[in-house]
XYZ file of C-alpha atoms in Angstrom:
456
model
C 14.423 32.071 10.315
C 17.494 29.889 10.629
C 18.517 28.592 7.164
C 21.749 26.744 6.515
C 22.289 26.443 2.766
C 24.861 26.687 0.054
C 24.720 29.855 -2.101
C 21.531 29.727 -4.192
C 20.907 26.212 -2.899
C 18.163 24.723 -0.792
C 18.381 24.890 2.997
C 20.449 22.040 4.418
C 19.751 20.315 7.701
C 22.499 20.238 10.277
C 24.316 16.961 10.859
C 22.386 16.524 14.097
C 19.057 17.104 12.332
C 20.026 14.707 9.560
C 20.850 12.021 12.101
C 17.489 12.666 13.787
C 15.630 12.233 10.473
C 17.527 9.044 9.665
C 17.031 7.564 13.139
C 13.459 8.690 13.815
C 11.898 8.719 10.343
C 13.825 6.460 7.986
C 15.288 3.802 10.295
C 11.985 2.615 11.871
C 10.395 2.242 8.436
C 13.398 0.425 7.005
C 13.552 -1.804 10.081
C 9.855 -2.699 9.709
C 10.680 -4.030 6.242
C 10.123 -1.821 3.229
C 9.394 -4.699 0.837
C 8.362 -7.465 3.251
C 7.141 -6.510 6.724
C 8.865 -7.950 9.795
C 6.013 -8.609 12.286
C 8.134 -8.437 15.436
C 9.677 -5.112 14.436
C 6.274 -3.700 13.469
C 4.986 -4.680 16.901
C 7.928 -2.988 18.597
C 7.495 0.226 16.590
C 3.801 0.227 17.525
C 4.554 -0.384 21.205
C 7.046 2.470 21.514
C 5.150 4.934 19.303
C 8.118 5.473 16.993
C 6.038 6.525 13.975
C 4.486 9.381 15.955
C 7.965 10.524 17.033
C 9.045 10.678 13.393
C 6.050 12.858 12.524
C 6.836 15.252 15.347
C 10.457 15.472 14.203
C 9.425 16.546 10.695
C 6.885 19.010 12.081
C 9.647 20.678 14.116
C 11.853 20.974 11.041
C 8.944 22.353 9.007
C 8.425 25.057 11.631
C 12.122 25.915 11.584
C 12.850 25.875 7.842
C 9.483 26.745 6.287
C 8.601 25.889 2.710
C 10.906 24.133 0.303
C 12.552 20.687 0.423
C 15.257 20.301 3.039
C 18.589 18.836 1.923
C 20.155 16.262 4.232
C 23.816 15.785 5.076
C 24.165 12.185 3.911
C 27.752 11.206 2.982
C 28.088 10.255 -0.671
C 24.415 10.780 -1.514
C 22.232 13.764 -2.348
C 18.955 13.470 -0.481
C 16.122 15.842 0.391
C 12.988 15.523 2.500
C 9.775 17.326 1.519
C 8.138 19.286 4.334
C 5.363 21.237 2.595
C 2.150 19.725 1.113
C 2.321 21.891 -2.008
C 5.894 20.777 -2.631
C 4.956 17.119 -2.209
C 2.128 17.656 -4.671
C 4.568 19.294 -7.092
C 6.949 16.325 -6.950
C 4.205 13.755 -7.554
C 2.532 15.750 -10.313
C 5.851 16.089 -12.152
C 6.559 12.369 -12.393
C 8.502 10.960 -14.222
C 10.179 14.209 -15.326
C 11.948 15.727 -13.571
C 11.121 13.421 -10.630
C 11.602 9.830 -11.721
C 10.116 6.802 -9.977
C 13.244 4.678 -10.505
C 15.074 6.111 -7.500
C 18.359 4.295 -6.827
C 17.462 2.742 -3.453
C 14.072 1.615 -4.748
C 15.688 0.132 -7.850
C 18.210 -1.827 -5.774
C 15.394 -3.337 -3.692
C 12.832 -4.130 -6.386
C 15.588 -5.417 -8.657
C 15.571 -8.601 -6.570
C 12.292 -9.778 -8.076
C 11.050 -7.301 -10.736
C 14.036 -5.482 -12.313
C 12.040 -4.505 -15.408
C 8.853 -3.406 -13.690
C 7.415 -0.031 -14.768
C 8.008 1.468 -11.325
C 11.782 1.094 -11.645
C 12.013 1.833 -15.369
C 12.638 5.121 -17.134
C 12.142 6.762 -20.512
C 10.344 4.874 -23.264
C 10.585 1.579 -21.401
C 8.707 3.050 -18.439
C 6.050 4.551 -20.689
C 5.476 1.256 -22.508
C 5.302 -0.775 -19.290
C 3.155 1.768 -17.501
C 0.667 1.730 -20.385
C 0.536 -2.070 -20.232
C -0.209 -1.922 -16.500
C -2.931 0.656 -17.043
C -4.608 -1.433 -19.742
C -4.532 -4.680 -17.762
C -5.556 -3.089 -14.449
C -7.938 -0.663 -16.186
C -6.667 2.132 -13.985
C -8.951 4.735 -15.538
C -12.090 2.719 -14.808
C -13.422 2.243 -11.229
C -15.267 -0.927 -12.319
C -12.886 -3.501 -13.835
C -14.165 -5.732 -16.645
C -13.672 -8.766 -14.376
C -15.182 -7.124 -11.280
C -18.028 -9.636 -11.042
C -15.620 -12.581 -11.276
C -13.369 -11.037 -8.621
C -16.384 -10.497 -6.384
C -17.359 -14.161 -6.740
C -13.851 -15.177 -5.702
C -14.090 -12.975 -2.617
C -17.503 -14.368 -1.656
C -16.283 -17.955 -1.900
C -13.130 -17.330 0.115
C -14.958 -15.257 2.741
C -17.396 -18.100 3.237
C -14.518 -20.541 3.703
C -12.718 -18.127 6.052
C -15.728 -17.605 8.324
C -16.458 -21.337 8.392
C -12.847 -22.080 9.325
C -12.767 -19.358 11.989
C -16.072 -20.583 13.393
C -14.495 -23.971 14.129
C -11.303 -22.477 15.643
C -12.548 -21.046 18.940
C -14.470 -18.331 17.034
C -11.318 -16.207 16.742
C -9.709 -14.720 13.647
C -6.009 -13.897 13.767
C -3.643 -12.538 11.122
C -2.164 -15.878 9.920
C -5.643 -17.275 9.265
C -6.747 -14.105 7.488
C -3.518 -13.930 5.498
C -3.901 -17.452 4.126
C -7.423 -16.612 2.931
C -6.233 -13.316 1.486
C -3.400 -15.011 -0.406
C -5.882 -17.452 -1.951
C -7.973 -14.503 -3.135
C -4.909 -12.774 -4.579
C -3.687 -15.852 -6.442
C -7.107 -16.444 -7.964
C -7.513 -12.793 -8.995
C -4.019 -12.424 -10.454
C -3.091 -15.915 -11.685
C -6.410 -17.739 -11.978
C -8.535 -20.217 -10.022
C -6.075 -23.076 -10.567
C -3.507 -21.145 -8.497
C -5.770 -21.066 -5.438
C -3.674 -23.496 -3.410
C -0.314 -22.808 -5.026
C 1.476 -21.616 -1.911
C 4.796 -22.369 -3.609
C 4.602 -19.349 -5.925
C 3.663 -17.137 -2.967
C 6.521 -18.565 -0.915
C 9.033 -17.920 -3.691
C 8.001 -14.271 -3.880
C 8.131 -13.948 -0.082
C 11.735 -15.179 -0.018
C 12.708 -12.803 -2.817
C 11.037 -9.908 -0.997
C 12.865 -10.711 2.221
C 16.141 -10.439 0.333
C 14.888 -7.214 -1.264
C 14.489 -5.669 2.201
C 18.275 -5.423 2.249
C 18.554 -3.825 -1.201
C 22.061 -3.744 -2.613
C 23.468 -5.251 0.623
C 21.956 -8.681 -0.149
C 23.141 -10.722 -3.152
C 20.531 -11.529 -5.773
C 18.950 -14.964 -5.453
C 19.130 -15.637 -9.178
C 18.107 -19.302 -9.149
C 15.102 -18.574 -6.973
C 14.181 -15.641 -9.178
C 14.415 -17.871 -12.246
C 12.147 -20.518 -10.679
C 9.655 -17.829 -9.715
C 9.610 -16.412 -13.250
C 9.111 -19.907 -14.704
C 6.221 -20.378 -12.299
C 4.621 -17.160 -13.524
C 5.239 -18.149 -17.158
C 3.183 -21.316 -16.592
C 0.142 -19.276 -15.537
C 0.775 -16.771 -18.323
C 0.610 -19.524 -20.930
C -2.598 -20.852 -19.339
C -4.118 -17.351 -19.347
C -7.008 -18.569 -17.214
C -10.264 -16.699 -17.969
C -11.303 -13.797 -15.732
C -7.823 -13.388 -14.227
C -5.385 -10.512 -14.551
C -3.002 -12.952 -16.215
C -5.568 -13.514 -18.981
C -5.897 -9.756 -19.444
C -2.104 -9.463 -19.545
C -1.830 -12.212 -22.148
C -4.430 -10.474 -24.294
C -2.825 -7.038 -24.186
C 0.822 -8.087 -24.353
C 0.304 -10.320 -27.396
C -1.345 -7.417 -29.193
C 1.966 -5.575 -29.178
C 5.303 -6.286 -30.815
C 7.248 -3.969 -28.521
C 9.848 -6.075 -26.672
C 10.161 -3.387 -23.987
C 6.828 -4.433 -22.452
C 8.373 -7.190 -20.267
C 4.876 -8.480 -19.422
C 5.848 -11.101 -16.829
C 8.005 -8.542 -15.012
C 4.854 -6.578 -14.198
C 3.100 -9.452 -12.409
C 5.272 -9.609 -9.245
C 4.288 -6.027 -8.445
C 0.603 -6.940 -8.550
C 1.152 -9.858 -6.176
C 3.398 -7.692 -3.993
C 0.989 -4.733 -3.870
C -1.909 -6.939 -2.785
C 0.012 -7.902 0.378
C -0.242 -4.457 2.046
C -3.798 -4.212 0.717
C -4.638 -7.188 2.927
C -3.134 -5.351 5.888
C -5.308 -2.340 5.096
C -8.430 -4.532 4.943
C -7.605 -6.156 8.303
C -7.030 -2.740 9.886
C -10.260 -1.465 8.328
C -12.134 -4.329 10.000
C -10.625 -3.215 13.317
C -11.724 0.373 12.665
C -15.272 -0.771 11.910
C -15.353 -2.770 15.148
C -14.237 0.331 17.061
C -16.853 2.491 15.307
C -20.033 0.383 15.254
C -22.283 3.240 14.112
C -20.311 3.670 10.906
C -20.120 -0.122 10.524
C -23.945 -0.261 10.667
C -24.124 2.471 8.045
C -21.692 0.525 5.855
C -23.772 -2.631 6.241
C -26.890 -0.733 5.174
C -24.901 0.446 2.155
C -24.023 -3.171 1.354
C -27.668 -4.265 1.523
C -28.927 -1.503 -0.758
C -30.321 -2.339 -4.178
C -29.297 -2.071 -6.976
C -25.825 -3.554 -6.284
C -23.960 -0.919 -4.268
C -20.571 0.634 -4.917
C -19.487 -0.123 -1.337
C -18.592 3.534 -0.869
C -18.615 3.385 2.944
C -16.409 0.309 3.006
C -14.033 1.780 0.452
C -13.876 4.873 2.658
C -12.974 2.636 5.614
C -10.088 1.099 3.659
C -8.928 4.543 2.546
C -9.028 5.712 6.163
C -6.951 2.717 7.217
C -4.453 3.700 4.530
C -4.485 7.323 5.671
C -4.022 6.518 9.346
C -1.442 3.801 8.746
C 0.029 4.144 5.228
C 1.329 0.910 3.764
C 3.802 2.953 1.700
C 5.228 5.264 4.348
C 8.157 6.390 2.209
C 7.523 7.608 -1.355
C 10.811 8.045 -3.220
C 11.562 10.037 -6.351
C 14.857 11.021 -7.971
C 15.455 14.333 -9.722
C 16.703 13.891 -13.277
C 17.895 17.510 -13.603
C 18.406 20.588 -11.420
C 15.057 21.929 -10.212
C 14.205 25.379 -8.935
C 12.320 25.993 -5.710
C 11.431 29.195 -3.880
C 14.354 28.877 -1.413
C 16.879 27.722 -4.023
C 17.965 25.008 -6.425
C 17.905 21.243 -5.901
C 20.734 19.480 -7.754
C 20.140 16.698 -10.248
C 20.225 13.076 -9.035
C 18.793 13.980 -5.626
C 16.709 11.330 -3.881
C 13.490 13.054 -2.789
C 11.711 11.601 0.247
C 7.977 12.084 0.918
C 6.997 10.690 4.312
C 3.285 9.953 3.968
C 2.449 9.570 7.701
C 3.730 13.119 8.236
C 1.218 14.489 5.725
C -1.641 12.121 6.601
C -1.414 12.911 10.319
C -0.590 16.640 10.213
C -3.272 18.367 12.278
C -2.164 21.727 10.834
C -3.760 20.730 7.522
C -6.272 18.011 8.395
C -9.199 18.330 10.765
C -9.285 15.392 13.196
C -6.041 14.052 11.740
C -5.808 11.370 14.433
C -9.437 10.274 14.345
C -11.357 7.849 12.158
C -12.981 10.213 9.662
C -14.112 8.160 6.643
C -16.585 10.914 5.713
C -13.755 12.829 4.060
C -13.585 10.118 1.388
C -17.325 10.290 0.733
C -17.193 13.903 -0.438
C -16.904 14.472 -4.198
C -13.387 15.879 -3.804
C -12.325 13.432 -1.084
C -9.642 11.551 -2.975
C -8.249 14.760 -4.451
C -7.855 16.568 -1.163
C -4.258 17.259 -0.381
C -2.131 15.930 1.229
C -3.871 12.531 1.140
C -1.946 10.015 -0.981
C -3.021 6.483 0.011
C -1.991 5.240 -3.445
C 0.709 7.847 -4.179
C -0.356 10.535 -6.646
C 0.120 12.242 -9.983
C 1.127 10.276 -13.108
C 2.845 7.724 -10.867
C -0.305 6.858 -8.921
C -0.873 3.142 -8.310
C -2.576 1.773 -11.456
C -4.217 -1.008 -9.440
C -5.940 1.209 -6.874
C -9.467 0.520 -8.149
C -8.959 -3.258 -8.044
C -7.530 -3.006 -4.525
C -10.553 -1.017 -3.324
C -12.908 -3.397 -5.125
C -11.457 -6.550 -3.565
C -10.953 -5.136 -0.057
C -14.404 -3.550 0.143
C -16.082 -6.715 -1.185
C -14.224 -8.787 1.387
C -15.278 -6.514 4.242
C -18.865 -6.652 2.995
C -18.770 -10.434 2.805
C -17.402 -10.697 6.346
C -19.940 -8.243 7.796
C -22.823 -10.108 6.168
C -21.738 -13.456 7.591
C -20.841 -12.660 11.184
C -20.831 -10.144 14.011
C -17.228 -9.127 14.680
C -15.570 -7.857 17.828
C -12.000 -6.649 18.213
C -10.227 -8.603 20.927
C -9.424 -7.139 23.310
C -12.155 -4.511 22.684
C -9.997 -1.705 24.087
C -7.355 -2.135 21.371
C -9.012 0.768 19.513
C -11.579 3.228 20.798
C -13.666 5.858 19.073
C -13.203 7.992 22.202
C -9.428 8.342 21.835
C -7.061 9.310 19.008
C -5.954 6.481 16.755
C -2.455 5.184 17.564
C 0.486 6.187 15.405
C 0.773 2.589 14.176
C -1.544 -0.417 14.305
C 0.182 -3.741 13.709
C -2.092 -6.026 11.677
C 0.001 -8.982 12.809
C -1.166 -8.575 16.383
C -4.888 -8.001 15.761
C -7.459 -10.604 16.763
C -11.211 -10.729 16.281
C -13.957 -12.770 17.840
C -17.017 -13.535 15.797
C -20.548 -14.709 16.202
C -21.719 -16.248 12.965
C -25.190 -15.232 11.832
C -27.820 -17.888 11.339
C -29.463 -18.056 7.914
C -32.340 -15.931 9.232
C -29.960 -13.375 10.730
C -27.991 -13.186 7.510
C -31.038 -12.121 5.551
C -31.685 -9.198 7.892
C -28.133 -8.225 8.817
């Protein structure tokens, strides 16, 4: 086996291989917009199948170098890419020590709008902020205290969305869906009074666009200040049955100034954005697989109130097939030992989730819609599936995301019959594409009558 490495060090990719990884794996994902997606670029990457090319590149390197992270020849920066599922698991399970979440590139990007968020904090500050997130989002509990209130929000907005779509040539496109989704997110996070506050959403969008450029874009400090003042208004209101009310309750219980409660909120608003993309893609998957959609609808109509397991599985499959966090970054805080050799401290460690989610060497039917894998008792623990990252750094809001997305899909399926347009965009007879742009999806609907709705 060909291994280029320093004495007692990890194998190192050649300059040509490093350039291939940067151009075929990292560059397309950075170009798509790491913090705020660029629709035109996403469409181009989908059209030319660039994500699939990146997966094949990493598979070739895995075959050549075997187990162990592979160091890259990046001038002025220590960087490694993980090629083995067990190694990726090891990195995520050993977060934040010795693999910290506040990796330098991530910190430079998120610093534009949430510099004191738990994800880019370290040490005691990270622990305090992470605990606050877990309490507010109730990350250890699949059924949030405000689940019923969130469900009511979803039902109301789904009704408005279907009614609006029904008067617009019976077609649902991404901009229409996104506006409805943003109303849901504002009501869930900030409270009902924020339903039509597109200003706060717009401020975060502009900050996220700047964050796409990381350290290369100057901070928009005045805009950031206005955004934080906007959040402070809703924090002081602490509207009942909102995450902001839960935050106000838990943050005022503590005297620890390291909590930075308002700095945690932008991440919740930000994380809901890709969740909407996952829900829209899941709707496309259900249209392409009507038998499973019928099963999911039966699940929705069961009594007592169902857990929406089939619809949650559809969202998880959308996240597996097209991860909304394609690049998971960690940074080693000390030298770490691996079977092939030692990784130096302060190395940026890259986990490319599409490579693991679509690797047919480990996953049966890796390129097919297989929601059944999430319905098994060990489904979410099967490796290497990390739709919400993994280990101690797993997304603390994953249960709320699955709650809101599955309830929205249920509400849409109960109100109308949906068809992907054009129907051949996805097919159960062919492998799923390497990327599916949510920005270019369209659906036609036939709204159920009141009698149909009772039997749907």
